[in-house]
Amino acid sequence: MAAKSSKIKTLFACSECGAQTPKWAGRCTGCGDWNTLVEELSGGAADATVIPLAPTRRSGPARIGEVRTDTARPISTGIDELDVVLGGGLVAGSVTLLGGEPGIGKSTLLLQLLAARDDTTLYVSAEESATQVRLRAERLDAIRPDLWLHAETSLPHVINAIDETQPQLVVIDSIQTMVDPELSSAPGSVGQVRGCAHRLVNEAKERNIAIVLVGHVTKDGNLAGPRVLEHVVDTVLQFEGDRHHALRLLRAVKHRFGPTNELGLFEMVGAGLVAVPDPSTMFLADRRTGIAGSAVVPTMEGRRPIVVELQALTSPGLENVPKRRSAQGIDGGRLSMLMAVLGQRGRIKVGDQDVYASAAGGAKLTEPGLDLGICLAVASAMNDIPLPADMAVFGEVGLGGEIRQVSHAPRRVTEASRLGFRRIILPAKSPDADDEVAGQVRLIRVSTLTEALRAATLTP
Ligand code: TYD
Ligand code: MG
């Protein structure tokens, strides 16, 4: 015993990024976050970092053209929006991390996923009792003979359950509540989470089954589970949206088997999550026309155009106090940059104003095509002049005040036209609209911010 304990030493690990240091500090040297270092025991089996990733099969080098690819084909999940995000479905032998805030609908989505399959699946509930899960499954109409349920937090028991039921897909809800007694670090600690995840990745590869891990978001709200997990898994999905609204957005932030820019849209209703057939209409549902500080933008989420409303409000800031740039659903740094351009190139005096800007509907958007919409919404708020009700805008704004082209202009125009917008301000060099919409919309091509402000009649 004494010999063993002498090998165990105290370490501090960051609960955000997993970086380890021998000494406690207020700030993590790995990711720069404050107050994230927690004590961990390390040494012997406790050190999860020493667990090697087992290769799938022992084999030598092969010519790249002769490597088998049929094992990495996605299998449809039976939920269309999920398939869109995953580029076809889940891949056998892969591990997916689903992150999101509590109450956003992770357990609901995964129960629906398990119910939609027609092979054997196992749901490991480490947070809710079997009764709770069954009651929910009844509401979701997810009761079927091949869906196994195990309420368990101990990893060895979970692996026994996998042995016993031989599932093709396993959901672990959640990875943060899993415990491996062989690891000496405390339940819920970074060491445990990482150690359990490593073992589950090995199980997935060895058995060639798909495993989905639920991970809670960290306190900064934009990462799914501790960052350490992102490196271990094949795919990271993020489930976002406003808990108080029904709309839910699912995206892949990392995906080893396909693109990461597709967006899945769900609505939470009484019977669980259902696909949103017409997101643009949903995003514009609460829009009131004739109000200053609003601009409508056809934005692109992956290959899907979505028309959203951007809102802005300005109010005189306090003297000698840095002015506020508050962004919701859009990037804060981008907003600050655009306000500088609007002041310097567009001659709209936002320098002494607090500026609030948001994307309506709880969506988080990061696409450059939003730039012009943000600028015009703020200019509209500043001058108290509403944009015409049938006008939509898109385009990237450069530091010189130039309006730059963005991807998929014709698709954006088509979607805006479908929703009844008849005038569209867009970058000068954008390709023409598709023939069928060309006669219905007026395209107002602009090459500078000043031209755009004039076209939207926002110059006082
Ligand atoms: P849940 O899946 O438990 O979220 P998470 O696992 O991410 O914490 O979803 C919980 C919320 O969803 C809860 O507030 C109730 C709501 N809900 C519905 O509106 N309809 C349903 O059919 C279900 C199952 C849940
Ligand atoms: Mg849950």
Coordinates of C-alpha atoms and ligand atoms in Angstrom, one line a residue:
M1 CA 0.0 0.0 0.0
A2 CA 2.8 2.4 1.0
A3 CA 4.6 1.7 -2.2
K4 CA 1.5 2.4 -4.2
S5 CA 0.7 5.7 -2.5
S6 CA 4.2 7.0 -2.9
K7 CA 3.6 6.9 -6.6
I8 CA 0.4 8.9 -6.3
K9 CA 1.1 12.6 -6.4
T10 CA -1.1 15.6 -6.4
L11 CA -1.7 17.4 -9.6
F12 CA -4.0 20.3 -10.6
A13 CA -6.0 20.0 -13.8
C14 CA -8.0 22.6 -15.6
S15 CA -11.7 21.7 -15.7
E16 CA -12.0 23.5 -19.1
C17 CA -9.1 22.3 -21.2
G18 CA -7.6 19.5 -19.1
A19 CA -4.1 21.1 -18.9
Q20 CA -2.2 19.8 -15.8
T21 CA 0.2 21.6 -13.6
P22 CA 2.0 20.5 -10.4
K23 CA 1.1 23.8 -8.6
W24 CA -2.2 25.5 -8.1
A25 CA -2.6 28.9 -9.9
G26 CA -5.5 31.3 -10.3
R27 CA -5.3 31.1 -14.1
C28 CA -4.8 28.1 -16.3
T29 CA -1.6 28.3 -18.4
G30 CA -3.2 26.1 -21.0
C31 CA -6.4 28.0 -22.0
G32 CA -6.0 31.2 -19.9
D33 CA -9.3 30.7 -18.0
W34 CA -9.5 31.9 -14.4
N35 CA -10.4 29.7 -11.4
T36 CA -10.6 26.5 -13.4
L37 CA -7.7 24.5 -11.8
V38 CA -8.9 21.7 -9.5
E39 CA -6.9 19.1 -7.5
E40 CA -6.5 15.7 -9.0
L41 CA -4.7 12.6 -7.9
S42 CA -2.3 11.2 -10.4
G43 CA 0.0 8.2 -10.8
G44 CA -0.5 4.5 -11.6
A45 CA -3.9 3.8 -13.0
A46 CA -5.1 7.2 -11.9
D47 CA -3.4 8.9 -14.8
A48 CA -5.9 8.6 -17.6
T49 CA -3.6 10.2 -20.1
V50 CA -1.5 7.0 -20.2
I51 CA -4.4 4.9 -21.5
P52 CA -3.4 4.3 -25.1
L53 CA -5.9 4.4 -27.9
A54 CA -6.2 0.9 -29.2
P55 CA -6.0 0.6 -33.0
T56 CA -9.0 -0.9 -34.6
R57 CA -7.2 -3.9 -36.1
R58 CA -3.5 -4.8 -36.2
S59 CA -2.4 -4.4 -39.7
G60 CA 0.6 -3.1 -41.6
P61 CA 0.8 -0.2 -44.0
A62 CA -1.4 -0.4 -47.1
R63 CA -1.5 1.5 -50.4
I64 CA -3.9 4.4 -49.9
G65 CA -6.1 3.3 -52.8
E66 CA -6.5 -0.2 -51.2
V67 CA -7.6 1.0 -47.8
R68 CA -11.2 -0.2 -47.2
T69 CA -13.8 2.6 -47.0
D70 CA -17.0 0.6 -46.6
T71 CA -16.5 0.5 -42.8
A72 CA -16.7 4.3 -42.6
R73 CA -20.1 4.7 -44.4
P74 CA -22.7 6.6 -42.4
I75 CA -25.9 4.8 -41.5
S76 CA -29.0 6.9 -41.5
T77 CA -30.3 7.7 -38.1
G78 CA -33.9 7.9 -39.2
I79 CA -34.1 11.5 -38.1
D80 CA -33.6 13.7 -41.2
E81 CA -32.3 16.8 -39.5
L82 CA -29.7 14.8 -37.7
D83 CA -28.7 13.1 -40.9
V84 CA -28.2 16.5 -42.5
V85 CA -25.9 17.6 -39.8
L86 CA -24.0 14.3 -39.8
G87 CA -23.6 14.2 -43.5
G88 CA -25.8 11.0 -43.8
G89 CA -25.8 9.4 -40.4
L90 CA -23.8 7.8 -37.7
V91 CA -20.7 5.8 -38.6
A92 CA -20.1 2.4 -36.9
G93 CA -17.1 2.5 -34.6
S94 CA -17.3 6.2 -34.1
V95 CA -17.9 8.2 -31.0
T96 CA -20.0 11.4 -31.0
L97 CA -20.2 14.0 -28.3
L98 CA -23.5 15.9 -28.0
G99 CA -23.1 19.1 -26.0
G100 CA -25.7 21.6 -24.8
E101 CA -27.1 23.4 -21.9
P102 CA -29.3 21.6 -19.4
G103 CA -32.9 21.4 -20.5
I104 CA -32.1 22.1 -24.2
G105 CA -33.3 18.6 -25.2
K106 CA -30.3 16.3 -25.4
S107 CA -31.9 13.4 -23.7
T108 CA -35.1 13.8 -25.7
L109 CA -33.2 13.9 -29.0
L110 CA -31.1 10.8 -28.2
L111 CA -34.1 8.8 -27.0
Q112 CA -35.8 9.6 -30.3
L113 CA -32.6 8.6 -32.1
L114 CA -32.6 5.2 -30.4
A115 CA -36.2 4.7 -31.1
A116 CA -35.9 5.5 -34.8
R117 CA -33.3 2.7 -35.3
D118 CA -34.4 -0.8 -36.1
D119 CA -31.4 -2.6 -34.7
T120 CA -30.4 -3.2 -31.0
T121 CA -29.7 0.0 -29.1
L122 CA -28.8 0.7 -25.4
Y123 CA -29.5 3.9 -23.5
V124 CA -27.4 4.3 -20.4
S125 CA -29.0 6.8 -18.1
A126 CA -26.5 8.1 -15.5
E127 CA -28.6 11.0 -14.4
E128 CA -32.2 9.9 -14.4
S129 CA -33.8 6.8 -13.0
A130 CA -35.1 4.0 -15.3
T131 CA -38.6 4.9 -14.4
Q132 CA -38.1 8.6 -15.4
V133 CA -36.6 7.5 -18.7
R134 CA -39.4 5.0 -19.4
L135 CA -42.1 7.7 -18.7
R136 CA -40.4 10.0 -21.1
A137 CA -40.0 7.3 -23.7
E138 CA -43.8 6.7 -23.5
R139 CA -44.4 10.4 -24.2
L140 CA -42.0 10.2 -27.2
D141 CA -43.6 7.0 -28.4
A142 CA -40.1 5.4 -28.1
I143 CA -41.0 2.1 -26.6
R144 CA -39.7 -0.8 -28.7
P145 CA -38.4 -4.3 -27.8
D146 CA -34.8 -3.7 -29.1
L147 CA -34.2 -0.5 -27.1
W148 CA -32.4 -1.5 -23.9
L149 CA -32.3 0.8 -20.9
H150 CA -29.7 0.7 -18.1
A151 CA -29.6 3.3 -15.3
E152 CA -26.0 3.1 -14.2
T153 CA -23.1 5.3 -13.5
S154 CA -20.3 2.8 -13.1
L155 CA -18.4 2.2 -16.3
P156 CA -17.5 -1.5 -15.8
H157 CA -21.2 -2.2 -15.3
V158 CA -22.0 -0.3 -18.5
I159 CA -19.5 -2.4 -20.4
N160 CA -21.0 -5.5 -19.0
A161 CA -24.4 -4.3 -20.2
I162 CA -22.9 -3.7 -23.7
D163 CA -21.6 -7.3 -23.6
E164 CA -25.0 -8.6 -22.5
T165 CA -27.2 -6.7 -25.0
Q166 CA -24.8 -6.5 -28.0
P167 CA -26.2 -3.1 -29.2
Q168 CA -25.2 -1.4 -32.5
L169 CA -25.6 2.0 -30.9
V170 CA -25.1 3.1 -27.3
V171 CA -26.0 6.4 -25.7
I172 CA -24.2 7.5 -22.5
D173 CA -26.2 10.2 -20.8
S174 CA -24.0 11.8 -19.5
I175 CA -20.2 11.3 -19.7
Q176 CA -19.8 13.7 -16.8
T177 CA -21.7 11.4 -14.4
M178 CA -19.8 8.2 -15.5
V179 CA -17.4 6.8 -13.0
D180 CA -14.6 4.3 -13.5
P181 CA -13.6 3.0 -10.0
E182 CA -10.2 2.0 -11.4
L183 CA -9.3 5.6 -11.7
S184 CA -8.5 7.2 -8.5
S185 CA -9.6 10.7 -9.4
A186 CA -12.9 12.0 -7.9
P187 CA -16.2 11.4 -9.7
G188 CA -16.9 14.3 -12.1
S189 CA -13.3 15.4 -12.3
V190 CA -11.5 15.9 -15.5
G191 CA -9.5 12.7 -14.9
Q192 CA -12.6 10.6 -14.6
V193 CA -14.3 12.2 -17.6
R194 CA -11.3 11.8 -19.8
G195 CA -10.6 8.2 -18.6
C196 CA -14.2 7.1 -19.1
A197 CA -14.3 8.7 -22.5
H198 CA -11.0 6.9 -23.6
R199 CA -12.4 3.6 -22.5
L200 CA -15.6 4.1 -24.3
V201 CA -13.8 5.1 -27.5
N202 CA -11.8 1.9 -27.3
E203 CA -15.0 -0.1 -26.9
A204 CA -16.6 1.6 -29.9
K205 CA -13.5 0.9 -32.1
E206 CA -13.1 -2.7 -30.9
R207 CA -16.7 -3.6 -31.2
N208 CA -17.3 -1.5 -34.3
I209 CA -20.4 0.1 -32.7
A210 CA -21.5 3.8 -32.6
I211 CA -21.5 5.5 -29.2
V212 CA -23.0 8.9 -28.4
L213 CA -21.9 10.7 -25.3
V214 CA -23.9 13.5 -23.8
G215 CA -21.7 16.3 -22.4
H216 CA -22.8 19.4 -20.5
V217 CA -21.5 22.7 -21.8
T218 CA -18.8 24.5 -19.8
K219 CA -19.4 27.8 -18.1
D220 CA -18.5 29.9 -21.1
G221 CA -21.4 28.2 -22.8
N222 CA -19.9 27.6 -26.2
L223 CA -18.1 24.3 -25.9
A224 CA -19.5 20.9 -25.5
G225 CA -18.1 19.4 -22.3
P226 CA -14.5 19.8 -21.3
R227 CA -12.3 20.5 -24.2
V228 CA -10.3 17.4 -23.5
L229 CA -13.2 15.3 -24.9
E230 CA -13.2 17.1 -28.2
H231 CA -9.8 15.5 -29.1
V232 CA -10.9 12.0 -28.1
V233 CA -14.1 11.8 -30.1
D234 CA -14.8 11.7 -33.8
T235 CA -17.7 14.1 -33.9
V236 CA -18.8 17.0 -31.7
L237 CA -22.4 18.1 -32.0
Q238 CA -23.6 21.2 -30.3
F239 CA -27.3 21.7 -29.5
E240 CA -28.2 25.3 -29.0
G241 CA -31.1 27.6 -28.8
D242 CA -33.0 29.5 -26.2
R243 CA -34.5 27.3 -23.5
H244 CA -37.5 29.6 -23.4
H245 CA -38.2 29.3 -27.1
A246 CA -39.1 26.2 -28.9
L247 CA -36.5 26.5 -31.6
R248 CA -33.4 24.3 -31.3
L249 CA -30.3 24.4 -33.6
L250 CA -28.0 21.4 -34.0
R251 CA -24.6 21.8 -35.6
A252 CA -21.4 19.8 -35.9
V253 CA -18.4 21.7 -34.6
K254 CA -16.1 18.8 -35.4
H255 CA -16.8 15.9 -37.8
R256 CA -14.2 13.4 -39.0
F257 CA -16.6 12.0 -41.6
G258 CA -18.0 15.0 -43.4
P259 CA -18.5 18.8 -43.5
T260 CA -19.2 20.7 -40.3
N261 CA -21.3 23.6 -41.7
E262 CA -24.7 22.1 -41.9
L263 CA -27.4 23.1 -39.5
G264 CA -30.3 21.0 -38.2
L265 CA -33.4 22.8 -37.0
F266 CA -35.8 21.3 -34.5
E267 CA -38.8 22.5 -32.6
M268 CA -39.6 21.2 -29.1
V269 CA -43.3 20.2 -29.0
G270 CA -45.3 18.1 -26.6
A271 CA -44.2 14.9 -28.4
G272 CA -40.5 15.7 -28.4
L273 CA -38.4 17.3 -31.1
V274 CA -39.7 17.7 -34.6
A275 CA -38.1 19.1 -37.7
V276 CA -38.8 22.7 -38.7
P277 CA -39.9 22.6 -42.3
D278 CA -39.7 26.4 -42.9
P279 CA -37.1 28.0 -40.6
S280 CA -37.3 31.4 -42.3
T281 CA -40.9 31.8 -41.6
M282 CA -40.3 30.8 -38.0
F283 CA -37.4 33.3 -37.6
L284 CA -39.6 36.1 -39.0
A285 CA -42.7 35.2 -37.1
D286 CA -42.5 38.0 -34.5
R287 CA -41.2 40.7 -36.9
R288 CA -43.0 44.0 -36.9
T289 CA -42.5 46.2 -39.9
G290 CA -42.1 50.0 -39.9
I291 CA -39.8 50.0 -36.9
A292 CA -36.4 51.6 -37.0
G293 CA -33.4 49.4 -36.1
S294 CA -34.4 46.3 -37.9
A295 CA -32.9 44.7 -41.0
V296 CA -33.7 41.4 -42.7
V297 CA -30.9 39.2 -44.0
P298 CA -30.9 36.0 -46.0
T299 CA -28.0 34.2 -44.4
M300 CA -26.5 30.8 -45.2
E301 CA -26.2 28.0 -42.7
G302 CA -24.3 25.3 -44.6
R303 CA -26.2 24.8 -47.8
R304 CA -29.4 26.1 -46.4
P305 CA -30.5 29.7 -46.8
I306 CA -32.4 31.2 -43.8
V307 CA -33.9 34.6 -43.6
V308 CA -33.4 36.2 -40.2
E309 CA -34.2 39.6 -38.7
L310 CA -31.3 41.6 -37.1
Q311 CA -32.3 44.2 -34.5
A312 CA -30.3 47.1 -33.2
L313 CA -30.7 49.8 -30.6
T314 CA -28.4 52.8 -29.9
S315 CA -28.5 55.0 -26.9
P316 CA -26.1 57.8 -25.9
G317 CA -23.3 56.3 -23.7
L318 CA -22.0 57.9 -20.5
E319 CA -19.3 60.4 -20.9
N320 CA -15.7 59.2 -20.2
V321 CA -16.9 55.6 -20.1
P322 CA -16.0 53.2 -22.9
K323 CA -19.1 52.7 -25.1
R324 CA -20.9 49.4 -24.9
R325 CA -21.0 47.0 -27.9
S326 CA -23.5 44.4 -26.9
A327 CA -24.1 41.5 -29.3
Q328 CA -26.6 38.6 -28.9
G329 CA -26.6 35.8 -31.4
I330 CA -23.9 37.6 -33.5
D331 CA -20.2 37.9 -32.9
G332 CA -19.2 40.7 -30.5
G333 CA -15.8 41.4 -32.1
R334 CA -17.4 41.7 -35.5
L335 CA -20.0 44.1 -34.1
S336 CA -17.2 46.4 -32.7
M337 CA -15.4 46.3 -36.0
L338 CA -18.5 47.1 -38.0
M339 CA -19.3 50.0 -35.7
A340 CA -15.8 51.5 -36.4
V341 CA -16.4 51.1 -40.1
L342 CA -19.9 52.6 -39.9
G343 CA -18.5 55.6 -38.0
Q344 CA -15.4 56.2 -40.2
R345 CA -16.6 55.1 -43.7
G346 CA -20.4 55.5 -43.4
R347 CA -20.3 58.8 -41.4
I348 CA -22.9 57.5 -39.0
K349 CA -21.9 58.9 -35.6
V350 CA -21.9 55.7 -33.5
G351 CA -18.7 56.6 -31.7
D352 CA -20.4 58.1 -28.6
Q353 CA -23.3 55.6 -28.6
D354 CA -23.9 52.4 -26.7
V355 CA -24.9 49.8 -29.4
Y356 CA -27.0 46.7 -28.8
A357 CA -27.4 44.3 -31.7
S358 CA -29.1 40.9 -31.8
A359 CA -30.3 38.2 -34.1
A360 CA -34.0 37.5 -33.3
G361 CA -35.1 33.9 -32.5
G362 CA -32.2 32.7 -30.4
A363 CA -30.0 31.7 -33.3
K364 CA -26.2 32.1 -33.1
L365 CA -24.9 33.3 -36.5
T366 CA -21.4 34.0 -37.6
E367 CA -21.6 34.4 -41.3
P368 CA -20.0 37.4 -43.1
G369 CA -23.1 38.0 -45.2
L370 CA -24.7 39.4 -42.0
D371 CA -22.3 42.4 -41.9
L372 CA -24.3 44.7 -44.1
G373 CA -27.5 43.9 -42.2
I374 CA -25.9 44.7 -38.9
C375 CA -24.6 48.1 -40.3
L376 CA -28.0 49.0 -41.8
A377 CA -29.9 48.0 -38.6
V378 CA -27.7 50.2 -36.5
A379 CA -27.8 53.1 -39.0
S380 CA -31.6 52.7 -39.0
A381 CA -31.8 52.8 -35.2
M382 CA -29.4 55.9 -35.1
N383 CA -31.4 57.9 -37.6
D384 CA -34.8 56.6 -36.5
I385 CA -35.7 55.7 -40.1
P386 CA -37.1 52.2 -40.7
L387 CA -35.9 50.2 -43.7
P388 CA -38.6 49.6 -46.3
A389 CA -40.7 46.6 -45.2
D390 CA -40.0 44.6 -48.4
M391 CA -36.3 45.1 -48.3
A392 CA -33.6 42.5 -47.5
V393 CA -29.9 43.0 -47.4
F394 CA -26.7 40.9 -47.4
G395 CA -23.0 41.4 -48.0
E396 CA -19.7 41.4 -46.2
V397 CA -18.3 44.8 -45.1
G398 CA -14.6 45.4 -45.4
L399 CA -12.5 47.8 -43.3
G400 CA -12.4 50.2 -46.2
G401 CA -16.2 50.4 -46.2
E402 CA -16.3 48.2 -49.4
I403 CA -19.1 45.7 -49.8
R404 CA -17.6 42.2 -50.6
Q405 CA -19.2 39.3 -52.3
V406 CA -20.5 36.4 -50.2
S407 CA -21.3 32.8 -51.1
H408 CA -24.5 31.6 -52.7
A409 CA -26.0 35.0 -53.6
P410 CA -28.7 33.5 -56.0
R411 CA -29.9 31.1 -53.3
R412 CA -30.2 34.0 -50.8
V413 CA -32.1 36.0 -53.3
T414 CA -34.5 33.1 -54.1
E415 CA -35.2 32.5 -50.4
A416 CA -35.8 36.2 -49.7
S417 CA -38.1 36.4 -52.7
R418 CA -40.0 33.4 -51.6
L419 CA -40.8 35.2 -48.3
G420 CA -42.1 38.2 -50.2
F421 CA -39.1 40.5 -50.2
R422 CA -39.0 42.6 -53.4
R423 CA -35.9 44.8 -53.0
I424 CA -32.6 43.3 -52.1
I425 CA -29.4 45.2 -51.5
L426 CA -26.4 43.0 -52.3
P427 CA -22.7 43.2 -53.2
A428 CA -22.2 44.7 -56.7
K429 CA -20.4 41.7 -58.2
S430 CA -22.8 39.1 -57.1
P431 CA -24.0 36.6 -59.8
D432 CA -27.4 37.2 -61.3
A433 CA -30.5 35.8 -59.6
D434 CA -32.1 32.6 -60.9
D435 CA -34.4 33.2 -63.9
E436 CA -37.7 32.5 -62.2
V437 CA -37.1 35.1 -59.4
A438 CA -35.3 37.7 -61.6
G439 CA -38.6 39.3 -62.6
Q440 CA -40.0 39.4 -59.1
V441 CA -37.2 41.2 -57.2
R442 CA -35.2 44.3 -57.7
L443 CA -31.6 43.8 -57.1
I444 CA -29.8 46.9 -55.8
R445 CA -26.1 46.3 -56.3
V446 CA -23.8 48.3 -54.1
S447 CA -20.0 48.4 -53.8
T448 CA -19.6 50.7 -50.8
L449 CA -21.3 51.1 -47.4
T450 CA -22.2 54.7 -48.4
E451 CA -24.0 53.4 -51.4
A452 CA -25.9 50.9 -49.3
L453 CA -26.9 53.5 -46.8
R454 CA -28.2 55.7 -49.6
A455 CA -30.0 52.8 -51.3
A456 CA -31.8 52.1 -48.0
T457 CA -32.6 55.8 -47.6
L458 CA -30.7 55.9 -44.3
T459 CA -28.6 59.0 -45.0
P460 CA -30.2 61.8 -43.1
Ligands
TYD1 P1 -34.2 17.2 -22.0 O1 -34.1 16.3 -23.1 O2 -34.4 16.5 -20.6 O3 -33.0 18.1 -21.9 P2 -31.4 17.8 -21.5 O4 -31.2 16.3 -21.6 O5 -30.6 18.6 -22.6 O6 -31.2 18.4 -20.2 O7 -35.4 18.2 -22.3 C1 -36.0 18.8 -21.3 C2 -37.0 19.8 -21.7 O8 -37.7 19.5 -22.8 C3 -38.0 20.0 -20.6 O9 -38.0 21.3 -20.2 C4 -39.3 19.5 -21.1 C5 -39.1 19.6 -22.6 N1 -39.8 18.5 -23.3 C6 -40.9 18.9 -24.1 O10 -41.3 20.0 -24.2 N2 -41.6 17.9 -24.8 C7 -41.2 16.6 -24.7 O11 -41.8 15.7 -25.3 C8 -40.1 16.3 -23.8 C9 -39.6 14.8 -23.6 C10 -39.4 17.3 -23.1
MG2 MG -30.7 15.1 -20.0

